[in-house]
PDB file of C-alpha atoms in Angstrom:
ATOM      1  CA  MET L   2     -19.299   6.565  -3.299  1.00 52.00           C
ATOM      2  CA  ALA L   3     -17.880  10.070  -3.109  1.00 68.00           C
ATOM      3  CA  ASN L   4     -16.052  11.339  -5.733  1.00 85.00           C
ATOM      4  CA  ALA L   5     -12.187  12.250  -4.765  1.00 90.00           C
ATOM      5  CA  GLN L   6     -10.500  14.961  -6.190  1.00 90.00           C
ATOM      6  CA  THR L   7      -7.623  15.698  -7.028  1.00 93.00           C
ATOM      7  CA  GLY L   8      -5.650  18.614  -5.012  1.00 94.00           C
ATOM      8  CA  LYS L   9      -8.675  18.371  -2.390  1.00 95.00           C
ATOM      9  CA  ARG L  10      -7.538  18.089   1.063  1.00 96.00           C
ATOM     10  CA  TYR L  11      -9.195  15.835   3.347  1.00 96.00           C
ATOM     11  CA  VAL L  12      -9.200  15.010   6.810  1.00 97.00           C
ATOM     12  CA  CYS L  13     -10.218  12.777   9.577  1.00 97.00           C
ATOM     13  CA  SER L  14     -12.413  13.912  12.637  1.00 96.00           C
ATOM     14  CA  ALA L  15     -11.578  10.444  14.692  1.00 97.00           C
ATOM     15  CA  CYS L  16      -7.918  11.445  14.709  1.00 98.00           C
ATOM     16  CA  GLY L  17      -7.171  14.562  13.044  1.00 97.00           C
ATOM     17  CA  ALA L  18      -5.057  12.917  10.042  1.00 98.00           C
ATOM     18  CA  GLU L  19      -5.203  14.969   6.905  1.00 97.00           C
ATOM     19  CA  PHE L  20      -4.526  13.678   3.507  1.00 96.00           C
ATOM     20  CA  ILE L  21      -4.470  15.172  -0.329  1.00 96.00           C
ATOM     21  CA  VAL L  22      -5.717  13.156  -3.600  1.00 95.00           C
ATOM     22  CA  THR L  23      -3.000  13.137  -5.809  1.00 95.00           C
ATOM     23  CA  LYS L  24      -4.869  10.730  -8.332  1.00 93.00           C
ATOM     24  CA  GLY L  25      -8.818  11.503  -8.391  1.00 90.00           C
ATOM     25  CA  GLY L  26     -11.424   9.060  -9.138  1.00 91.00           C
ATOM     26  CA  ASP L  27     -14.784   7.373  -7.640  1.00 92.00           C
ATOM     27  CA  ALA L  28     -13.572   6.021  -4.298  1.00 86.00           C
ATOM     28  CA  GLU L  29     -14.508   6.233  -0.656  1.00 90.00           C
ATOM     29  CA  LEU L  30     -12.085   7.661   1.551  1.00 93.00           C
ATOM     30  CA  LYS L  31     -11.425   6.030   4.834  1.00 95.00           C
ATOM     31  CA  CYS L  32      -9.671   6.588   8.497  1.00 97.00           C
ATOM     32  CA  CYS L  33     -10.055   5.132  11.490  1.00 98.00           C
ATOM     33  CA  GLY L  34     -12.827   3.405  10.183  1.00 96.00           C
ATOM     34  CA  LYS L  35     -14.815   6.532   9.198  1.00 95.00           C
ATOM     35  CA  LEU L  36     -15.227   8.942   5.701  1.00 94.00           C
ATOM     36  CA  LEU L  37     -12.753  11.610   5.785  1.00 95.00           C
ATOM     37  CA  ASP L  38     -14.405  14.976   5.694  1.00 94.00           C
ATOM     38  CA  LEU L  39     -13.023  17.307   3.111  1.00 93.00           C
ATOM     39  CA  LYS L  40     -11.110  20.205   4.538  1.00 93.00           C
ATOM     40  CA  LYS L  41     -12.368  24.150   4.507  1.00 86.00           C
TER      41      LYS L  41
END
């Protein structure tokens, strides 16, 4: 399980959707059935 970090942006490699974590914790962040990547 990954650690979703508060304030970090994550992006879906499949559709390009971006997400900002407002409450961090242990979670698997997924979109389009794939894990999200930390945006650099």
